[in-house]
Coordinates of C-alpha atoms in Angstrom, one line a residue:
Chain F
M1 CA 36.4 -242.3 -159.8
H2 CA 37.0 -245.8 -158.6
T3 CA 36.9 -244.8 -154.9
V4 CA 33.8 -242.7 -155.5
S5 CA 32.1 -245.8 -157.0
R6 CA 33.2 -247.8 -154.0
K7 CA 31.8 -245.3 -151.7
I8 CA 28.4 -245.2 -153.5
E9 CA 28.3 -249.0 -153.5
R10 CA 29.0 -249.0 -149.8
L11 CA 26.2 -246.5 -149.1
V12 CA 23.7 -248.6 -151.0
N13 CA 24.9 -251.8 -149.3
L14 CA 24.7 -250.2 -145.9
T15 CA 21.1 -249.0 -146.7
I16 CA 20.1 -252.5 -147.8
A17 CA 21.6 -254.1 -144.7
L18 CA 20.1 -251.7 -142.2
L19 CA 16.7 -252.0 -143.9
A20 CA 16.8 -255.8 -144.0
T21 CA 17.7 -256.3 -140.3
K22 CA 14.9 -256.9 -137.8
R23 CA 17.1 -255.9 -134.9
F24 CA 19.7 -253.2 -134.3
L25 CA 23.1 -254.0 -135.9
T26 CA 26.2 -253.1 -133.9
K27 CA 29.1 -251.3 -135.5
S28 CA 31.3 -254.4 -135.3
E29 CA 28.6 -256.4 -137.0
I30 CA 28.3 -253.8 -139.8
F31 CA 32.1 -253.7 -140.3
R32 CA 32.2 -257.5 -140.4
T33 CA 29.3 -258.1 -142.8
V34 CA 28.7 -255.0 -145.0
E35 CA 31.0 -254.9 -148.0
G36 CA 33.3 -252.0 -148.3
Y37 CA 34.5 -251.2 -144.7
E38 CA 38.3 -251.7 -144.9
G39 CA 41.4 -250.4 -143.2
T40 CA 42.4 -249.7 -139.6
P41 CA 39.6 -249.6 -136.9
E42 CA 40.0 -245.8 -136.9
T43 CA 39.5 -245.6 -140.7
K44 CA 36.4 -247.8 -140.6
E45 CA 35.1 -245.7 -137.7
R46 CA 35.5 -242.5 -139.7
M47 CA 34.0 -244.0 -142.8
F48 CA 31.0 -245.1 -140.9
E49 CA 30.4 -241.8 -139.3
R50 CA 30.6 -240.1 -142.7
D51 CA 28.3 -242.7 -144.2
K52 CA 25.7 -242.1 -141.5
D53 CA 25.8 -238.3 -142.1
D54 CA 25.5 -238.9 -145.9
L55 CA 22.4 -241.1 -145.5
R56 CA 20.8 -238.5 -143.2
T57 CA 21.5 -235.9 -145.8
L58 CA 19.6 -238.0 -148.3
G59 CA 16.7 -237.9 -145.9
I60 CA 17.1 -241.5 -144.7
E61 CA 16.5 -241.8 -141.0
I62 CA 18.8 -244.1 -139.1
S63 CA 17.5 -245.2 -135.7
V64 CA 20.0 -245.8 -133.0
G65 CA 19.2 -248.2 -130.2
S66 CA 20.4 -251.1 -128.2
F67 CA 19.2 -254.6 -128.6
D68 CA 20.7 -255.9 -125.5
P69 CA 20.0 -254.1 -122.3
V70 CA 23.0 -255.7 -120.6
F71 CA 25.5 -254.2 -123.0
Q72 CA 24.0 -250.7 -123.0
D73 CA 27.2 -249.1 -124.3
E74 CA 27.1 -251.0 -127.5
A75 CA 24.8 -248.9 -129.8
G76 CA 23.1 -250.6 -132.7
Y77 CA 21.7 -249.2 -135.9
R78 CA 18.8 -249.9 -138.3
I79 CA 16.5 -248.1 -140.8
N80 CA 12.9 -248.5 -140.1
S81 CA 11.1 -249.4 -143.4
D82 CA 8.1 -247.3 -142.3
T83 CA 10.1 -244.1 -142.4
Y84 CA 12.2 -245.2 -145.4
Q85 CA 9.3 -246.2 -147.7
L86 CA 6.7 -244.1 -149.4
N87 CA 3.6 -244.4 -147.4
L88 CA 0.6 -242.6 -148.7
G89 CA -1.8 -245.3 -147.8
L90 CA -3.8 -247.0 -150.5
L91 CA -3.7 -245.1 -153.8
S92 CA -6.2 -245.8 -156.6
P93 CA -5.2 -245.4 -160.3
L94 CA -7.3 -242.2 -160.3
D95 CA -5.3 -240.8 -157.3
L96 CA -2.1 -241.6 -159.1
S97 CA -3.2 -239.8 -162.2
L98 CA -4.2 -236.7 -160.3
L99 CA -0.9 -236.7 -158.5
S100 CA 1.0 -237.1 -161.7
L101 CA -0.9 -234.2 -163.2
A102 CA -0.1 -232.2 -160.1
A103 CA 3.6 -232.8 -160.4
Q104 CA 3.5 -231.8 -164.1
C105 CA 2.3 -228.3 -163.2
W106 CA 5.9 -227.5 -162.3
Q107 CA 7.3 -227.9 -165.7
G108 CA 10.2 -225.4 -165.8
A109 CA 9.1 -223.7 -162.6
A110 CA 10.6 -223.4 -159.2
L111 CA 10.1 -227.0 -157.9
D112 CA 10.6 -228.7 -161.2
Q113 CA 13.4 -231.0 -159.9
A114 CA 11.4 -232.1 -156.9
A115 CA 8.4 -232.7 -159.0
H116 CA 10.4 -234.9 -161.3
R117 CA 11.7 -236.9 -158.4
V118 CA 8.3 -237.4 -157.0
L119 CA 6.9 -238.4 -160.4
R120 CA 9.5 -241.1 -160.6
K121 CA 8.6 -242.3 -157.2
L122 CA 4.9 -242.4 -158.1
R123 CA 5.8 -244.5 -161.2
S124 CA 7.7 -246.8 -158.9
I125 CA 4.7 -247.8 -156.9
G126 CA 3.5 -250.1 -159.6
I127 CA -0.1 -248.9 -159.9
P128 CA -1.1 -247.9 -163.4
A129 CA -2.5 -244.4 -163.8
N130 CA -5.9 -243.9 -165.3
E131 CA -6.7 -242.1 -168.4
L132 CA -8.3 -239.1 -166.9
D133 CA -11.7 -237.9 -167.9
I134 CA -11.1 -234.3 -166.9
P135 CA -11.5 -231.0 -168.7
A136 CA -8.6 -229.5 -170.6
I137 CA -6.3 -227.9 -168.1
H138 CA -3.5 -225.6 -168.5
S139 CA -1.3 -225.9 -165.5
K140 CA 1.7 -223.8 -165.3
L141 CA 3.2 -222.3 -162.2
S142 CA 5.2 -219.1 -162.1
T143 CA 8.9 -219.6 -162.5
S144 CA 9.8 -216.8 -160.1
G145 CA 9.3 -218.7 -156.9
R146 CA 12.8 -218.8 -155.4
D147 CA 13.1 -220.0 -151.9
I148 CA 9.6 -221.5 -151.8
E149 CA 11.0 -224.5 -150.1
I150 CA 12.6 -222.8 -147.2
I151 CA 9.7 -220.4 -146.8
S152 CA 7.2 -223.3 -146.8
S153 CA 9.1 -225.2 -144.2
A154 CA 9.3 -222.0 -142.1
I155 CA 5.5 -221.8 -142.4
S156 CA 5.1 -225.3 -141.2
E157 CA 7.3 -224.7 -138.1
S158 CA 6.3 -221.0 -137.5
S159 CA 10.0 -220.2 -137.8
L160 CA 11.5 -216.8 -138.0
L161 CA 12.6 -215.8 -141.5
S162 CA 15.0 -213.0 -142.2
F163 CA 15.9 -211.6 -145.6
D164 CA 17.0 -208.4 -147.3
Y165 CA 14.1 -206.7 -149.2
I166 CA 14.4 -204.2 -152.0
S167 CA 12.7 -201.0 -151.0
K168 CA 11.1 -198.5 -153.4
D169 CA 14.2 -196.5 -153.7
L170 CA 16.2 -199.6 -154.5
G171 CA 17.8 -199.7 -151.1
S172 CA 17.6 -202.9 -149.2
H173 CA 16.3 -203.4 -145.7
N174 CA 16.6 -206.4 -143.5
R175 CA 13.3 -207.9 -142.4
T176 CA 12.6 -210.5 -139.8
V177 CA 9.1 -212.0 -140.0
I178 CA 7.1 -215.1 -139.1
P179 CA 5.5 -216.3 -142.3
F180 CA 2.1 -217.9 -142.3
A181 CA 0.9 -218.2 -145.9
L182 CA 2.3 -218.4 -149.4
A183 CA 0.5 -217.6 -152.6
T184 CA 1.0 -216.9 -156.3
H185 CA -0.9 -214.1 -158.0
L186 CA -0.6 -212.7 -161.5
G187 CA 2.7 -214.5 -162.1
F188 CA 4.4 -213.5 -158.8
W189 CA 4.9 -215.4 -155.5
Y190 CA 4.0 -213.7 -152.3
V191 CA 4.5 -214.6 -148.6
A192 CA 2.2 -213.2 -145.9
S193 CA 3.9 -212.8 -142.6
V194 CA 3.9 -211.0 -139.2
D195 CA 6.7 -208.5 -139.2
Q196 CA 8.6 -208.9 -135.9
K197 CA 9.4 -205.2 -135.7
N198 CA 5.9 -204.0 -135.3
Q199 CA 3.8 -207.2 -135.1
E200 CA 1.8 -206.2 -138.2
V201 CA 0.8 -208.3 -141.1
R202 CA 3.1 -207.7 -144.1
I203 CA 3.1 -209.2 -147.6
F204 CA 6.4 -209.6 -149.5
R205 CA 7.0 -210.5 -153.1
L206 CA 9.6 -213.3 -153.4
D207 CA 11.4 -211.8 -156.4
R208 CA 12.1 -208.7 -154.4
M209 CA 14.0 -210.6 -151.8
I210 CA 17.8 -210.4 -152.4
G211 CA 20.6 -212.7 -151.2
H212 CA 19.9 -215.5 -148.8
V213 CA 16.7 -216.2 -147.0
E214 CA 17.6 -217.3 -143.5
K215 CA 15.3 -219.6 -141.4
S216 CA 15.9 -219.7 -137.7
S217 CA 14.2 -220.8 -134.5
P218 CA 10.5 -222.0 -134.4
Q219 CA 8.3 -219.7 -132.4
K220 CA 6.1 -222.1 -130.4
D221 CA 3.4 -219.6 -129.3
F222 CA 2.9 -218.0 -132.7
E223 CA -0.6 -217.9 -134.0
A224 CA -1.4 -216.9 -137.5
P225 CA -4.0 -214.2 -138.0
K226 CA -7.3 -216.0 -138.5
D227 CA -9.3 -213.5 -140.6
F228 CA -6.6 -213.1 -143.2
D229 CA -7.7 -213.5 -146.8
F230 CA -4.7 -213.7 -149.1
Y231 CA -6.6 -213.3 -152.4
Q232 CA -8.5 -210.3 -151.1
S233 CA -5.3 -208.6 -149.8
L234 CA -3.5 -209.1 -153.2
S235 CA -6.3 -208.2 -155.5
K236 CA -8.2 -205.5 -153.7
S237 CA -6.7 -202.3 -152.4
Q238 CA -8.2 -201.3 -149.1
S239 CA -8.4 -197.7 -148.0
N240 CA -10.9 -195.3 -146.7
R241 CA -9.4 -192.4 -148.6
M242 CA -10.5 -192.0 -152.1
A243 CA -9.1 -190.3 -155.2
V244 CA -11.5 -189.2 -157.9
F245 CA -10.7 -190.0 -161.5
D246 CA -12.7 -189.0 -164.6
V247 CA -12.1 -191.7 -167.2
Q248 CA -13.3 -191.7 -170.9
K249 CA -15.9 -194.3 -171.8
G250 CA -14.3 -197.4 -173.2
K251 CA -10.9 -196.5 -171.8
G252 CA -8.9 -197.0 -168.6
H253 CA -9.6 -200.6 -167.9
L254 CA -6.8 -200.9 -165.5
I255 CA -8.3 -198.1 -163.4
R256 CA -11.8 -199.4 -163.7
N257 CA -10.6 -202.6 -162.1
L258 CA -9.5 -200.7 -159.0
A259 CA -12.6 -198.5 -158.7
A260 CA -14.8 -198.7 -155.6
S261 CA -17.6 -196.8 -157.3
S262 CA -18.5 -195.4 -160.7
K263 CA -20.8 -192.7 -161.8
D264 CA -22.0 -192.1 -165.4
L265 CA -21.2 -188.6 -166.7
G266 CA -22.1 -189.2 -170.3
E267 CA -18.9 -189.4 -172.3
W268 CA -16.9 -189.9 -169.1
D269 CA -17.3 -191.9 -166.0
R270 CA -16.4 -190.6 -162.5
L271 CA -14.5 -193.3 -160.5
E272 CA -13.6 -193.4 -156.9
I273 CA -10.2 -195.2 -156.4
P274 CA -9.0 -196.2 -152.9
I275 CA -5.7 -194.5 -152.2
V276 CA -2.9 -196.9 -151.2
S277 CA 0.0 -195.1 -152.7
M278 CA -0.1 -191.6 -154.2
D279 CA 3.0 -192.5 -156.4
N280 CA 1.2 -195.4 -158.0
L281 CA -1.9 -193.4 -158.7
R282 CA 0.2 -190.6 -160.3
S283 CA 1.9 -193.2 -162.4
L284 CA -1.5 -194.8 -163.4
A285 CA -3.0 -191.4 -164.3
L286 CA 0.1 -190.4 -166.4
W287 CA 0.1 -193.8 -168.2
H288 CA -3.4 -193.1 -169.4
G289 CA -2.7 -189.7 -170.9
D290 CA -5.7 -187.7 -171.9
D291 CA -8.2 -190.5 -171.3
V292 CA -8.0 -189.7 -167.6
L293 CA -8.4 -186.5 -165.6
V294 CA -7.7 -186.6 -161.9
R295 CA -10.1 -184.4 -159.8
A296 CA -9.1 -185.2 -156.2
P297 CA -7.3 -185.1 -153.9
E298 CA -5.6 -181.7 -154.6
E299 CA -2.3 -183.2 -153.4
L300 CA -2.4 -185.8 -156.2
V301 CA -3.4 -183.2 -158.8
E302 CA -0.4 -181.1 -157.8
M303 CA 2.0 -184.1 -158.0
I304 CA 0.7 -184.8 -161.5
K305 CA 1.1 -181.1 -162.6
T306 CA 4.7 -181.0 -161.2
S307 CA 5.6 -184.2 -163.0
L308 CA 4.2 -182.9 -166.3
Q309 CA 6.1 -179.7 -166.0
E310 CA 9.3 -181.6 -165.5
I311 CA 8.6 -184.0 -168.3
L312 CA 7.9 -181.1 -170.6
A313 CA 11.1 -179.3 -169.6
D314 CA 13.1 -182.6 -170.1
H315 CA 11.8 -183.3 -173.5
E316 CA 11.4 -179.9 -175.1
Chain W
M1 CA 18.0 -231.8 -149.8
S2 CA 18.0 -231.6 -153.6
K3 CA 20.2 -229.0 -155.4
D4 CA 22.8 -228.9 -152.6
L5 CA 23.7 -232.6 -152.8
S6 CA 27.2 -233.5 -153.9
A7 CA 27.6 -235.6 -157.0
P8 CA 28.3 -238.9 -155.2
L9 CA 25.2 -238.4 -153.0
L10 CA 23.1 -237.6 -156.0
R11 CA 24.2 -240.8 -157.5
T12 CA 23.5 -242.8 -154.4
A13 CA 20.0 -241.3 -154.3
R14 CA 19.6 -242.3 -158.0
L15 CA 20.7 -245.8 -157.4
L16 CA 18.3 -246.2 -154.5
D17 CA 15.5 -244.8 -156.6
L18 CA 16.4 -246.9 -159.7
V19 CA 15.7 -250.2 -157.9
P20 CA 11.9 -249.7 -157.2
Y21 CA 11.6 -247.9 -160.6
L22 CA 13.0 -251.0 -162.4
N23 CA 10.9 -253.3 -160.2
S24 CA 7.7 -251.6 -161.4
N25 CA 8.8 -251.0 -165.0
Q26 CA 10.4 -254.3 -165.9
G27 CA 11.9 -254.6 -169.4
I28 CA 12.3 -250.8 -169.8
S29 CA 14.9 -249.7 -172.3
V30 CA 18.2 -248.1 -171.2
Q31 CA 17.3 -245.1 -173.3
D32 CA 13.9 -244.6 -171.6
L33 CA 15.5 -245.1 -168.2
A34 CA 18.1 -242.4 -169.0
K35 CA 15.4 -240.0 -170.2
D36 CA 13.2 -240.6 -167.1
F37 CA 16.1 -240.0 -164.8
G38 CA 17.4 -237.1 -166.8
V39 CA 20.9 -238.5 -167.3
S40 CA 22.9 -239.9 -170.2
T41 CA 22.7 -243.6 -171.2
A42 CA 26.4 -244.0 -170.3
Q43 CA 25.6 -242.8 -166.8
I44 CA 22.7 -245.2 -166.5
N45 CA 24.9 -248.1 -167.7
S46 CA 27.5 -247.1 -165.1
D47 CA 24.8 -246.9 -162.4
L48 CA 23.4 -250.3 -163.3
T49 CA 27.0 -251.8 -163.2
T50 CA 27.4 -250.4 -159.7
L51 CA 24.0 -251.7 -158.6
W52 CA 24.9 -255.1 -159.8
M53 CA 27.5 -255.3 -157.1
C54 CA 25.1 -254.4 -154.3
G55 CA 23.0 -256.7 -152.1
L56 CA 22.6 -258.2 -148.7
P57 CA 25.6 -259.1 -146.5
G58 CA 27.0 -262.4 -147.7
Y59 CA 27.1 -261.0 -151.2
T60 CA 26.7 -264.5 -152.8
P61 CA 24.8 -264.5 -156.1
L62 CA 21.7 -265.3 -154.0
E63 CA 21.9 -262.1 -152.0
L64 CA 22.9 -259.8 -154.8
M65 CA 20.4 -257.9 -156.9
D66 CA 19.8 -259.7 -160.2
L67 CA 19.9 -257.3 -163.0
E68 CA 19.8 -258.1 -166.7
F69 CA 20.6 -255.2 -169.1
E70 CA 22.7 -256.7 -171.9
S71 CA 20.3 -256.4 -174.7
G72 CA 19.5 -252.7 -174.0
Y73 CA 16.4 -253.6 -171.9
V74 CA 16.6 -253.9 -168.2
T75 CA 14.9 -256.3 -165.8
I76 CA 15.5 -256.7 -162.1
R77 CA 14.9 -259.7 -159.9
N78 CA 15.6 -259.9 -156.2
A79 CA 15.1 -256.1 -155.6
L80 CA 15.4 -257.0 -151.9
T81 CA 14.5 -254.3 -149.3
L82 CA 14.7 -251.6 -151.9
S83 CA 11.6 -252.7 -153.9
K84 CA 9.4 -249.9 -152.6
P85 CA 10.0 -246.2 -153.5
R86 CA 11.6 -244.0 -150.9
N87 CA 9.5 -241.6 -148.8
I88 CA 8.6 -238.2 -150.1
S89 CA 10.8 -235.3 -149.0
F90 CA 9.4 -232.0 -147.9
D91 CA 10.1 -230.2 -151.2
E92 CA 8.5 -233.1 -153.2
G93 CA 5.4 -233.1 -151.0
L94 CA 5.2 -229.4 -151.4
A95 CA 5.4 -229.7 -155.2
L96 CA 2.5 -232.2 -155.2
M97 CA 0.4 -230.2 -152.7
L98 CA 0.7 -227.0 -154.7
G99 CA 0.1 -228.8 -158.0
L100 CA -3.0 -230.4 -156.6
E101 CA -4.3 -227.1 -155.6
L102 CA -3.7 -225.7 -159.0
L103 CA -5.5 -228.7 -160.5
Q104 CA -8.4 -228.2 -158.2
Q105 CA -8.9 -224.6 -159.3
Q106 CA -9.1 -225.6 -162.9
I107 CA -11.5 -228.5 -162.5
P108 CA -15.1 -227.3 -162.7
L109 CA -17.1 -227.3 -159.5
E110 CA -19.6 -229.7 -161.0
R111 CA -17.0 -232.4 -161.0
K112 CA -17.6 -233.1 -157.4
D113 CA -16.0 -236.5 -157.7
L114 CA -12.6 -235.1 -158.7
Q115 CA -12.9 -232.1 -156.3
T116 CA -13.4 -234.5 -153.4
K117 CA -10.6 -236.8 -154.5
I118 CA -8.1 -233.9 -154.6
E119 CA -9.3 -232.6 -151.2
L120 CA -8.6 -236.0 -149.7
L121 CA -5.2 -236.2 -151.3
K122 CA -4.3 -232.8 -150.0
D123 CA -5.3 -233.9 -146.5
R124 CA -3.0 -236.8 -146.7
F125 CA 0.0 -234.6 -147.5
A126 CA -0.8 -232.1 -144.9
N127 CA -0.8 -234.8 -142.3
Q128 CA 1.9 -237.2 -143.4
I129 CA 4.6 -234.9 -144.8
G130 CA 3.8 -231.8 -142.7
V131 CA 3.2 -229.6 -145.7
P132 CA 1.3 -226.6 -144.3
R133 CA -2.2 -226.0 -145.7
A134 CA -1.6 -222.3 -145.6
V135 CA 0.5 -222.6 -148.7
T136 CA -1.8 -221.8 -151.5
V137 CA -1.6 -221.0 -155.2
S138 CA -4.0 -219.0 -157.3
L139 CA -4.0 -218.8 -161.0
A140 CA -3.0 -215.8 -162.9
I141 CA -5.4 -216.7 -165.6
N142 CA -9.0 -217.3 -165.5
P143 CA -10.0 -221.1 -165.8
A144 CA -13.2 -220.0 -167.5
I145 CA -11.0 -218.6 -170.4
I146 CA -8.2 -221.1 -170.5
S147 CA -10.2 -224.4 -170.5
P148 CA -12.4 -223.6 -173.5
L149 CA -9.3 -222.0 -175.2
I150 CA -7.4 -225.3 -175.0
E151 CA -10.4 -227.2 -176.1
A152 CA -10.7 -224.9 -179.1
I153 CA -7.0 -225.4 -180.0
N154 CA -7.4 -229.2 -179.8
A155 CA -10.5 -229.2 -181.8
S156 CA -9.3 -226.6 -184.3
K157 CA -12.4 -224.4 -183.7
D158 CA -12.7 -220.7 -184.0
V159 CA -13.6 -218.6 -181.0
E160 CA -14.6 -215.0 -180.5
I161 CA -12.8 -213.1 -177.8
R162 CA -13.1 -209.7 -176.1
Y163 CA -9.5 -208.5 -175.7
H164 CA -8.1 -205.7 -173.7
S165 CA -5.1 -204.3 -175.6
L166 CA -3.0 -202.6 -172.9
Y167 CA -0.9 -200.3 -175.1
S168 CA -3.8 -198.7 -176.9
D169 CA -6.1 -199.2 -173.9
E170 CA -8.9 -200.5 -176.0
I171 CA -11.3 -203.4 -175.9
S172 CA -11.8 -205.1 -179.2
V173 CA -13.9 -208.1 -180.3
R174 CA -12.1 -210.5 -182.6
K175 CA -12.8 -213.7 -184.3
I176 CA -9.7 -215.9 -184.0
A177 CA -8.4 -219.4 -184.8
P178 CA -6.4 -220.2 -181.7
L179 CA -3.2 -222.1 -182.5
A180 CA -1.0 -222.5 -179.5
I181 CA -0.3 -221.3 -176.0
I182 CA 3.3 -220.1 -175.3
E183 CA 4.9 -219.4 -172.0
E184 CA 7.4 -216.5 -171.8
D185 CA 8.6 -214.3 -169.1
E186 CA 6.0 -215.2 -166.5
N187 CA 3.2 -214.8 -168.9
S188 CA 1.0 -217.0 -171.0
Y189 CA 0.5 -215.9 -174.6
L190 CA -1.9 -217.2 -177.2
R191 CA -0.8 -217.4 -180.8
A192 CA -3.8 -217.2 -183.1
Y193 CA -4.8 -216.3 -186.6
C194 CA -7.0 -213.2 -186.3
R195 CA -9.9 -213.3 -188.8
N196 CA -10.4 -209.6 -188.4
A197 CA -6.8 -208.6 -189.1
K198 CA -6.3 -211.5 -191.5
A199 CA -2.9 -212.1 -189.9
L200 CA -1.2 -214.0 -187.1
R201 CA -1.4 -212.3 -183.8
V202 CA -0.1 -212.9 -180.3
F203 CA -2.5 -212.2 -177.3
R204 CA -1.7 -212.1 -173.6
V205 CA -4.0 -214.8 -172.2
D206 CA -4.7 -212.8 -169.0
R207 CA -6.1 -209.9 -171.1
I208 CA -8.7 -212.0 -172.8
L209 CA -11.8 -210.7 -171.0
S210 CA -14.3 -213.2 -172.3
L211 CA -14.5 -216.0 -174.9
S212 CA -17.3 -217.7 -176.8
E213 CA -17.1 -220.6 -179.2
L214 CA -18.0 -220.2 -182.8
D215 CA -19.4 -223.2 -184.6
V216 CA -17.0 -222.8 -187.5
E217 CA -14.4 -225.4 -188.5
L218 CA -11.4 -223.5 -189.6
N219 CA -9.8 -224.3 -192.9
G220 CA -6.2 -225.2 -192.1
A221 CA -4.5 -223.7 -195.1
D222 CA -3.9 -220.2 -193.9
T223 CA -3.3 -221.0 -190.3
S224 CA -0.6 -223.6 -190.6
M225 CA 2.0 -223.4 -187.8
D226 CA 4.9 -222.5 -190.2
L227 CA 3.3 -219.2 -190.9
I228 CA 4.5 -218.1 -187.5
D229 CA 7.9 -216.5 -187.7
T230 CA 9.2 -215.3 -184.4
D231 CA 12.2 -213.7 -186.0
D232 CA 9.9 -211.5 -188.0
I233 CA 8.3 -210.2 -184.8
E234 CA 11.7 -209.6 -183.2
S235 CA 12.9 -207.4 -186.1
E236 CA 10.1 -205.0 -185.5
K237 CA 11.5 -204.0 -182.1
I238 CA 12.0 -200.3 -181.8
P239 CA 15.3 -199.2 -180.1
Y240 CA 15.2 -196.4 -177.6
T241 CA 17.4 -194.8 -175.1
I242 CA 16.5 -193.5 -171.7
K243 CA 18.3 -191.5 -169.0
I244 CA 17.4 -192.7 -165.5
K245 CA 17.6 -189.8 -163.2
Q246 CA 16.8 -191.6 -160.0
P247 CA 16.8 -195.4 -160.0
T248 CA 13.8 -196.9 -158.2
R249 CA 12.3 -200.3 -157.8
D250 CA 9.4 -199.3 -160.0
L251 CA 11.7 -198.4 -162.8
V252 CA 13.8 -201.5 -162.6
E253 CA 10.6 -203.6 -162.8
R254 CA 8.9 -201.5 -165.5
F255 CA 11.8 -201.4 -167.9
N256 CA 13.2 -204.9 -166.9
L257 CA 16.5 -203.6 -165.6
D258 CA 17.3 -206.3 -163.1
H259 CA 20.7 -206.9 -164.7
L260 CA 21.8 -203.3 -164.2
F261 CA 21.2 -203.2 -160.5
G262 CA 22.8 -206.0 -158.5
E263 CA 22.9 -206.2 -154.8
N264 CA 25.1 -203.1 -154.5
S265 CA 22.8 -200.8 -156.4
K266 CA 23.6 -197.2 -155.9
S267 CA 21.6 -194.1 -156.6
Q268 CA 23.2 -192.8 -159.8
E269 CA 22.3 -191.3 -163.1
L270 CA 22.4 -193.9 -165.8
T271 CA 21.8 -194.1 -169.6
V272 CA 20.3 -197.3 -171.0
E273 CA 19.6 -198.5 -174.5
L274 CA 16.5 -200.7 -174.7
S275 CA 14.0 -201.8 -177.2
S276 CA 10.3 -202.4 -177.3
F277 CA 7.7 -203.7 -179.7
S278 CA 5.4 -200.7 -179.3
R279 CA 5.9 -197.0 -179.7
E280 CA 2.8 -196.4 -177.7
W281 CA 4.2 -198.5 -174.8
I282 CA 7.5 -196.5 -174.8
Q283 CA 5.6 -193.1 -174.5
R284 CA 3.2 -194.3 -171.9
A285 CA 6.0 -195.9 -169.8
V286 CA 8.1 -192.8 -169.8
L287 CA 5.2 -190.6 -168.9
A288 CA 4.2 -193.0 -166.1
T289 CA 7.6 -192.6 -164.4
G290 CA 6.6 -189.1 -163.4
S291 CA 9.9 -187.4 -164.3
D292 CA 12.3 -190.1 -163.1
V293 CA 13.2 -190.9 -166.7
E294 CA 14.1 -188.9 -169.8
L295 CA 13.7 -190.3 -173.2
L296 CA 16.9 -189.5 -175.2
S297 CA 16.0 -191.2 -178.5
P298 CA 14.3 -191.6 -180.9
P299 CA 13.7 -187.9 -181.4
E300 CA 10.2 -188.2 -182.8
L301 CA 9.1 -190.0 -179.6
R302 CA 10.8 -187.3 -177.5
K303 CA 8.7 -184.7 -179.3
E304 CA 5.5 -186.7 -178.9
I305 CA 6.1 -187.0 -175.2
A306 CA 6.6 -183.3 -174.9
N307 CA 3.4 -182.7 -176.9
R308 CA 1.4 -185.0 -174.6
A309 CA 2.8 -183.4 -171.5
Q310 CA 1.9 -179.9 -172.9
L311 CA -1.6 -181.1 -173.8
L312 CA -2.2 -182.6 -170.3
L313 CA -0.9 -179.5 -168.6
E314 CA -3.4 -177.4 -170.4
R315 CA -6.2 -179.8 -169.3
Y316 CA -5.2 -179.5 -165.7
A317 CA -4.7 -175.7 -165.9

């Protein structure tokens, strides 16, 4: 415990010293002046190398340079305060309030920890937040967003992502994609990407990824599809083939939401539903029982009949 | 960075962040500080003791940080080079950026002032922290429903809602006194006193199709919060058993079976005991699987499923 405290103390002292200096500090200067470097030259050397790595892990950038061109072999170190410090330009109390509200959206959700850290940083700026005159809001993000961080950074770099994805039959298949957009919809997170196997746009649900999501090399010449509309892709099924469902008046609201057209038949309505997956349509029809009668295509009607015969046999 | 940091590094990060926080919140109590940083007061005291020993090379009293925290309140002088907060990391920037977008969707378009402000802030993050603009969020719930709903809760006003009840597949119009919004399993629920049913009811917020305000002050007596008893709702759960003939992703998601199928899921027949609040839901869910699932119990639901299948077959004949 004691040595751990000493190490932490040394890291803080090193940060203060490297931030305070106007010029690069050489290793020997650091060992001489910064508290905590003790032991043989080799020990100090090792300590310093580890400390540098630790600070980098904390996101603190240490610049290496030489202050004297004559002694080029003697490297010097410093931390540039521009990269160390929060620099969002001038923030008004209103800006600050909006940012605080933004951070609060993550309560209990995927980036909760990061949001807490950034809230503390915002409160450290020393600008009071405004009481906001904004309408009642209910901001809550879905909790299912695992790996949002790594996926977002892959988007910003156009990096390859690979992961195992649960298929319909519960098998898993490895996918390698270049992601270009991330979105939440109805409580789930989705990533839109270009599948590297066939260069087609594919959307994946984050909670269906299993194991680790791996990010690898950035693809410099990658261009995201321009005409892609995430919301449309998630909420509207697109297909030229239509199934025909007769639905009782006042019933089948889930089906009505999917319909491309509707015709009044009196007690029933005749709806045209774009066919994306036969299995899903069969499921939807069976869920609605006798409020729905499927008219076309014949293939779907047969699937439903077969299912019903099997269900009857199972439960009789 | 973040969750993968070792304990000493987490502590180093906290010490570095404590200094600017104290600098801007002079005289804060140790308790508040512990709460704000999500650690125990003992931990904060130990952190402050360590900080006390830190400073600029030379380490004379002039160059050390000057902390006072004996009376339970903390002040700092001479915060040195650490007086400004550290820069925002990628995940922190991402949290803000997505949060801003969520805010923007909920603020009415008429509030151009706020809309513009948020747009400008988003630009700053996109440029400075490299958070891609292609990361977007959209709300699962309609702001046109949720904003007036929260206002009604705060003002204790009744509202009238059109509600789509999924299990019975019906739309009903109800007068309710909304009480609270609860978050559970990815969904938002509204607890309300239903004037039609004269009882407390729970509604899924995303199934409220429309909402209008009623100009009635509700009388608090019959809608007090302690009327709500979650245990009571729990006890109404109906146990049922299904046999899964062929495990599929749809089944796992429909019946919430994540825990049964880990990463080495195999195709195998499986019997599972489950429970649900609704008989109607159980029957519909089993039918919807095609014939991937057989309901083993309760027997009366088995019979009902057979009847429904028979009836539907006659319709398709």
